[in-house]
mmCIF file of C-alpha atoms in Angstrom:
data_model
loop_
_atom_site.group_PDB
_atom_site.id
_atom_site.type_symbol
_atom_site.label_atom_id
_atom_site.label_comp_id
_atom_site.label_asym_id
_atom_site.label_seq_id
_atom_site.Cartn_x
_atom_site.Cartn_y
_atom_site.Cartn_z
ATOM 1 C CA ARG S 1 -23.224 -2.937 2.942
ATOM 2 C CA ALA S 2 -20.837 -2.440 5.857
ATOM 3 C CA ALA S 3 -23.733 -1.749 8.196
ATOM 4 C CA ALA S 4 -25.729 -4.706 6.912
ATOM 5 C CA ALA S 5 -22.786 -7.077 7.266
ATOM 6 C CA ALA S 6 -22.813 -6.876 11.039
ATOM 7 C CA GLY S 7 -26.124 -8.679 11.167
ATOM 8 C CA LYS S 8 -25.222 -11.503 8.809
ATOM 9 C CA GLY S 9 -23.094 -13.544 11.150
ATOM 10 C CA GLY S 10 -20.109 -13.979 8.883
ATOM 11 C CA ALA S 11 -16.418 -14.266 9.738
ATOM 12 C CA ALA S 12 -15.358 -11.643 12.271
ATOM 13 C CA SER S 13 -12.983 -8.811 11.411
ATOM 14 C CA GLU S 14 -11.025 -8.304 14.630
ATOM 15 C CA GLU S 15 -9.684 -4.802 14.016
ATOM 16 C CA SER S 16 -12.646 -3.192 12.265
ATOM 17 C CA GLY S 17 -15.565 -4.318 14.399
ATOM 18 C CA PHE S 18 -17.358 -5.428 11.224
ATOM 19 C CA GLU S 19 -18.037 -8.998 10.211
ATOM 20 C CA LEU S 20 -17.498 -10.489 6.798
ATOM 21 C CA PRO S 21 -20.844 -11.326 5.212
ATOM 22 C CA GLU S 22 -19.496 -14.769 4.324
ATOM 23 C CA ALA S 23 -16.574 -17.084 5.012
ATOM 24 C CA PRO S 24 -13.283 -16.157 3.299
ATOM 25 C CA SER S 25 -13.000 -17.639 -0.173
ATOM 26 C CA VAL S 26 -11.473 -16.716 -3.517
ATOM 27 C CA GLU S 27 -14.974 -15.970 -4.810
ATOM 28 C CA ALA S 28 -15.662 -13.634 -1.900
ATOM 29 C CA LEU S 29 -12.293 -11.949 -2.397
ATOM 30 C CA GLU S 30 -13.119 -11.296 -6.048
ATOM 31 C CA ARG S 31 -16.418 -9.683 -5.071
ATOM 32 C CA PHE S 32 -14.757 -7.473 -2.477
ATOM 33 C CA LEU S 33 -12.064 -6.474 -4.980
ATOM 34 C CA ALA S 34 -14.810 -5.469 -7.399
ATOM 35 C CA GLU S 35 -16.356 -3.338 -4.653
ATOM 36 C CA ALA S 36 -13.004 -1.657 -4.082
ATOM 37 C CA ALA S 37 -12.624 -0.954 -7.806
ATOM 38 C CA SER S 38 -16.072 0.645 -7.951
ATOM 39 C CA ALA S 39 -15.925 2.579 -4.651
ATOM 40 C CA ALA S 40 -17.697 5.909 -5.142
ATOM 41 C CA SER S 41 -17.273 7.407 -1.663
ATOM 42 C CA ALA S 42 -14.775 7.474 1.185
ATOM 43 C CA SER S 43 -16.996 5.215 3.294
ATOM 44 C CA ALA S 44 -17.293 2.698 0.447
ATOM 45 C CA ALA S 45 -13.507 2.728 0.044
ATOM 46 C CA THR S 46 -13.009 2.073 3.753
ATOM 47 C CA ALA S 47 -15.613 -0.703 3.857
ATOM 48 C CA ALA S 48 -14.160 -2.411 0.770
ATOM 49 C CA ALA S 49 -10.664 -2.273 2.256
ATOM 50 C CA ILE S 50 -11.914 -3.830 5.502
ATOM 51 C CA TYR S 51 -13.564 -6.679 3.616
ATOM 52 C CA VAL S 52 -10.622 -7.288 1.279
ATOM 53 C CA SER S 53 -8.041 -7.298 4.064
ATOM 54 C CA ALA S 54 -10.146 -9.511 6.351
ATOM 55 C CA CYS S 55 -10.788 -11.970 3.530
ATOM 56 C CA ALA S 56 -7.112 -11.937 2.504
ATOM 57 C CA SER S 57 -6.125 -12.621 6.107
ATOM 58 C CA GLY S 58 -8.388 -15.659 6.158
ATOM 59 C CA LEU S 59 -7.085 -16.969 2.841
ATOM 60 C CA GLY S 60 -3.358 -16.298 3.313
ATOM 61 C CA PRO S 61 -0.767 -15.174 0.753
ATOM 62 C CA VAL S 62 -0.931 -18.140 -1.638
ATOM 63 C CA PRO S 63 -4.423 -17.410 -3.038
ATOM 64 C CA LEU S 64 -3.533 -13.709 -3.172
ATOM 65 C CA HIS S 65 -0.567 -14.542 -5.354
ATOM 66 C CA ALA S 66 -2.568 -16.935 -7.522
ATOM 67 C CA THR S 67 -5.335 -14.397 -8.173
ATOM 68 C CA ARG S 68 -2.865 -11.527 -8.725
ATOM 69 C CA ALA S 69 -5.119 -9.493 -6.444
ATOM 70 C CA VAL S 70 -2.411 -7.042 -5.368
ATOM 71 C CA PRO S 71 -1.013 -6.070 -8.796
ATOM 72 C CA ARG S 72 -4.558 -5.849 -10.156
ATOM 73 C CA LEU S 73 -5.490 -3.397 -7.423
ATOM 74 C CA MET S 74 -2.443 -1.237 -7.986
ATOM 75 C CA ASN S 75 -2.606 -1.327 -11.781
ATOM 76 C CA ALA S 76 -6.203 -0.111 -11.615
ATOM 77 C CA ALA S 77 -5.171 2.646 -9.198
ATOM 78 C CA HIS S 78 -2.331 3.697 -11.496
ATOM 79 C CA GLU S 79 -4.623 3.829 -14.530
ATOM 80 C CA SER S 80 -7.234 5.935 -12.755
ATOM 81 C CA ALA S 81 -4.517 8.282 -11.488
ATOM 82 C CA GLU S 82 -3.344 8.876 -15.041
ATOM 83 C CA ASP S 83 -6.788 9.929 -16.265
ATOM 84 C CA ARG S 84 -7.698 11.659 -12.974
ATOM 85 C CA SER S 85 -10.769 9.497 -12.468
ATOM 86 C CA ALA S 86 -12.151 7.425 -9.585
ATOM 87 C CA PRO S 87 -10.243 8.895 -6.604
ATOM 88 C CA HIS S 88 -12.248 6.793 -4.130
ATOM 89 C CA ALA S 89 -11.331 3.616 -6.004
ATOM 90 C CA ARG S 90 -7.658 4.633 -5.769
ATOM 91 C CA GLU S 91 -8.095 5.280 -2.068
ATOM 92 C CA ALA S 92 -9.733 1.869 -1.678
ATOM 93 C CA ALA S 93 -6.874 0.147 -3.514
ATOM 94 C CA VAL S 94 -4.240 1.712 -1.277
ATOM 95 C CA LEU S 95 -6.250 1.048 1.886
ATOM 96 C CA CYS S 96 -6.604 -2.596 0.816
ATOM 97 C CA LEU S 97 -2.822 -2.900 0.651
ATOM 98 C CA ASN S 98 -2.478 -1.243 4.023
ATOM 99 C CA GLY S 99 -4.963 -3.646 5.597
ATOM 100 C CA MET S 100 -3.417 -6.720 4.011
ATOM 101 C CA SER S 101 0.047 -5.674 5.144
ATOM 102 C CA GLU S 102 -1.192 -5.062 8.695
ATOM 103 C CA ARG S 103 -2.903 -8.432 8.884
ATOM 104 C CA LEU S 104 -0.441 -10.659 7.028
ATOM 105 C CA GLY S 105 2.814 -9.023 8.184
ATOM 106 C CA PHE S 106 5.973 -10.683 6.886
ATOM 107 C CA ALA S 107 3.902 -13.085 4.794
ATOM 108 C CA PHE S 108 2.708 -10.150 2.671
ATOM 109 C CA GLU S 109 6.232 -8.902 1.954
ATOM 110 C CA PRO S 110 6.778 -10.727 -1.395
ATOM 111 C CA LEU S 111 3.485 -9.306 -2.661
ATOM 112 C CA ALA S 112 4.026 -5.793 -1.332
ATOM 113 C CA LEU S 113 7.608 -5.147 -2.415
ATOM 114 C CA PRO S 114 6.907 -5.071 -6.180
ATOM 115 C CA GLN S 115 4.158 -2.499 -5.550
ATOM 116 C CA LEU S 116 6.346 0.002 -3.689
ATOM 117 C CA PRO S 117 6.998 2.174 -6.790
ATOM 118 C CA GLN S 118 3.257 2.625 -7.324
ATOM 119 C CA ILE S 119 2.621 3.265 -3.630
ATOM 120 C CA VAL S 120 5.323 5.954 -3.676
ATOM 121 C CA ALA S 121 3.810 7.487 -6.812
ATOM 122 C CA LEU S 122 0.379 7.639 -5.153
ATOM 123 C CA VAL S 123 1.875 9.581 -2.240
ATOM 124 C CA GLY S 124 1.845 12.518 -4.641
ATOM 125 C CA ASP S 125 -1.716 11.903 -5.872
ATOM 126 C CA ARG S 126 -3.824 14.972 -6.617
ATOM 127 C CA ASP S 127 -6.492 13.731 -4.230
ATOM 128 C CA ARG S 128 -5.483 14.439 -0.633
ATOM 129 C CA LYS S 129 -7.122 11.330 0.832
ATOM 130 C CA VAL S 130 -5.391 9.081 -1.699
ATOM 131 C CA GLY S 131 -2.042 10.640 -0.849
ATOM 132 C CA GLU S 132 -2.621 10.271 2.883
ATOM 133 C CA ALA S 133 -3.644 6.638 2.447
ATOM 134 C CA ALA S 134 -0.517 6.000 0.378
ATOM 135 C CA VAL S 135 1.718 7.510 3.077
ATOM 136 C CA ARG S 136 0.089 5.307 5.697
ATOM 137 C CA THR S 137 0.437 2.250 3.487
ATOM 138 C CA LEU S 138 4.095 2.955 2.748
ATOM 139 C CA GLU S 139 4.767 3.257 6.477
ATOM 140 C CA THR S 140 2.929 0.007 7.183
ATOM 141 C CA VAL S 141 4.691 -1.964 4.470
ATOM 142 C CA VAL S 142 8.229 -0.850 5.348
ATOM 143 C CA SER S 143 7.609 -1.342 9.084
ATOM 144 C CA ARG S 144 6.838 -4.997 8.390
ATOM 145 C CA LEU S 145 9.761 -5.734 6.108
ATOM 146 C CA ASP S 146 12.282 -8.322 7.157
ATOM 147 C CA PRO S 147 15.516 -6.336 7.711
ATOM 148 C CA LEU S 148 17.207 -8.400 4.995
ATOM 149 C CA ALA S 149 14.561 -7.210 2.512
ATOM 150 C CA VAL S 150 15.305 -3.530 3.133
ATOM 151 C CA PRO S 151 17.751 -3.203 0.173
ATOM 152 C CA ALA S 152 14.984 -4.400 -2.164
ATOM 153 C CA ALA S 153 12.798 -1.501 -1.023
ATOM 154 C CA MET S 154 15.400 1.192 -1.644
ATOM 155 C CA PRO S 155 15.084 1.683 -5.453
ATOM 156 C CA ALA S 156 11.460 2.809 -5.083
ATOM 157 C CA LEU S 157 12.515 5.319 -2.430
ATOM 158 C CA TYR S 158 15.420 6.578 -4.552
ATOM 159 C CA HIS S 159 13.008 7.143 -7.413
ATOM 160 C CA GLY S 160 10.636 8.993 -5.104
ATOM 161 C CA MET S 161 13.444 11.249 -3.927
ATOM 162 C CA ARG S 162 14.096 12.238 -7.545
ATOM 163 C CA THR S 163 10.507 13.255 -8.338
ATOM 164 C CA VAL S 164 9.498 16.896 -8.697
ATOM 165 C CA SER S 165 7.061 16.702 -5.760
ATOM 166 C CA TRP S 166 8.606 18.036 -2.549
ATOM 167 C CA HIS S 167 6.002 16.085 -0.555
ATOM 168 C CA VAL S 168 7.005 12.768 -2.138
ATOM 169 C CA LYS S 169 10.670 13.632 -1.569
ATOM 170 C CA GLU S 170 10.001 14.376 2.104
ATOM 171 C CA VAL S 171 8.043 11.166 2.658
ATOM 172 C CA CYS S 172 10.740 9.051 1.002
ATOM 173 C CA LEU S 173 13.518 10.733 2.993
ATOM 174 C CA ARG S 174 11.586 10.134 6.201
ATOM 175 C CA THR S 175 11.081 6.497 5.223
ATOM 176 C CA VAL S 176 14.802 6.047 4.583
ATOM 177 C CA GLY S 177 15.465 7.489 8.032
ATOM 178 C CA ARG S 178 13.099 4.973 9.615
ATOM 179 C CA LEU S 179 14.750 2.107 7.769
ATOM 180 C CA ALA S 180 18.190 3.318 8.852
ATOM 181 C CA ALA S 181 17.083 3.217 12.493
ATOM 182 C CA ARG S 182 15.351 -0.136 12.126
ATOM 183 C CA ALA S 183 17.840 -2.023 9.951
ATOM 184 C CA PRO S 184 21.202 -0.230 10.065
ATOM 185 C CA GLY S 185 23.169 -3.269 8.947
ATOM 186 C CA PRO S 186 21.262 -4.068 5.745
ATOM 187 C CA LEU S 187 20.903 -0.387 4.904
ATOM 188 C CA GLY S 188 24.621 0.129 5.468
ATOM 189 C CA ALA S 189 25.293 -2.058 2.440
ATOM 190 C CA CYS S 190 23.253 0.423 0.370
ATOM 191 C CA MET S 191 25.289 3.476 1.365
ATOM 192 C CA PRO S 192 27.122 3.892 -1.984
ATOM 193 C CA GLU S 193 23.754 4.417 -3.671
ATOM 194 C CA CYS S 194 21.848 5.882 -0.728
ATOM 195 C CA VAL S 195 24.122 8.753 0.264
ATOM 196 C CA PRO S 196 24.277 10.416 -3.194
ATOM 197 C CA ALA S 197 20.489 10.023 -3.577
ATOM 198 C CA VAL S 198 19.864 11.641 -0.203
ATOM 199 C CA ILE S 199 22.293 14.515 -0.898
ATOM 200 C CA GLU S 200 20.737 15.143 -4.307
ATOM 201 C CA CYS S 201 17.277 15.136 -2.770
ATOM 202 C CA LEU S 202 18.260 17.583 -0.024
ATOM 203 C CA ASN S 203 19.868 19.899 -2.562
ATOM 204 C CA ASP S 204 16.755 19.840 -4.734
ATOM 205 C CA SER S 205 14.538 20.581 -1.760
#
């Protein structure tokens, strides 16, 4: 479908080089979300994420909130992770979040913040591509946070630093370091909780 879309003359996707097969609408978004949920290959996951993020960019955050598109994506990813099924659908879900965060920036923050615990959990996914996509998405989301929203992101990172996975611990520690460099003032207010969590994580590692 990604190859066919280029000849249909739909709305352009600036970053991907593809074109949407139709103008952004809630109906189109629902169809693209269904494609993400049923992705059966890496290329299908990538194409679905391109369509979802381009459509979401055209619609804006209000319809995304109304349709609960973001929590639906992540809940489906969490469920498939638990039963070890549909790794490409999980990859698609995480890539969708990454694309929406890249395109919508600060406007996506209220939708992305509640999903940080699930993004962190998917960093440790058994499927390597899912984990890599989750790392990229975590980096994208936190890089677009308003500095005043940084404290709201910290509990998910604390939880990640307390998991048994050394890889998740490392990613969360690295993310805390980036936030400290980017928003030292807001993060400074979190020091009473942050310092013990970091020390515990380093000792466990």
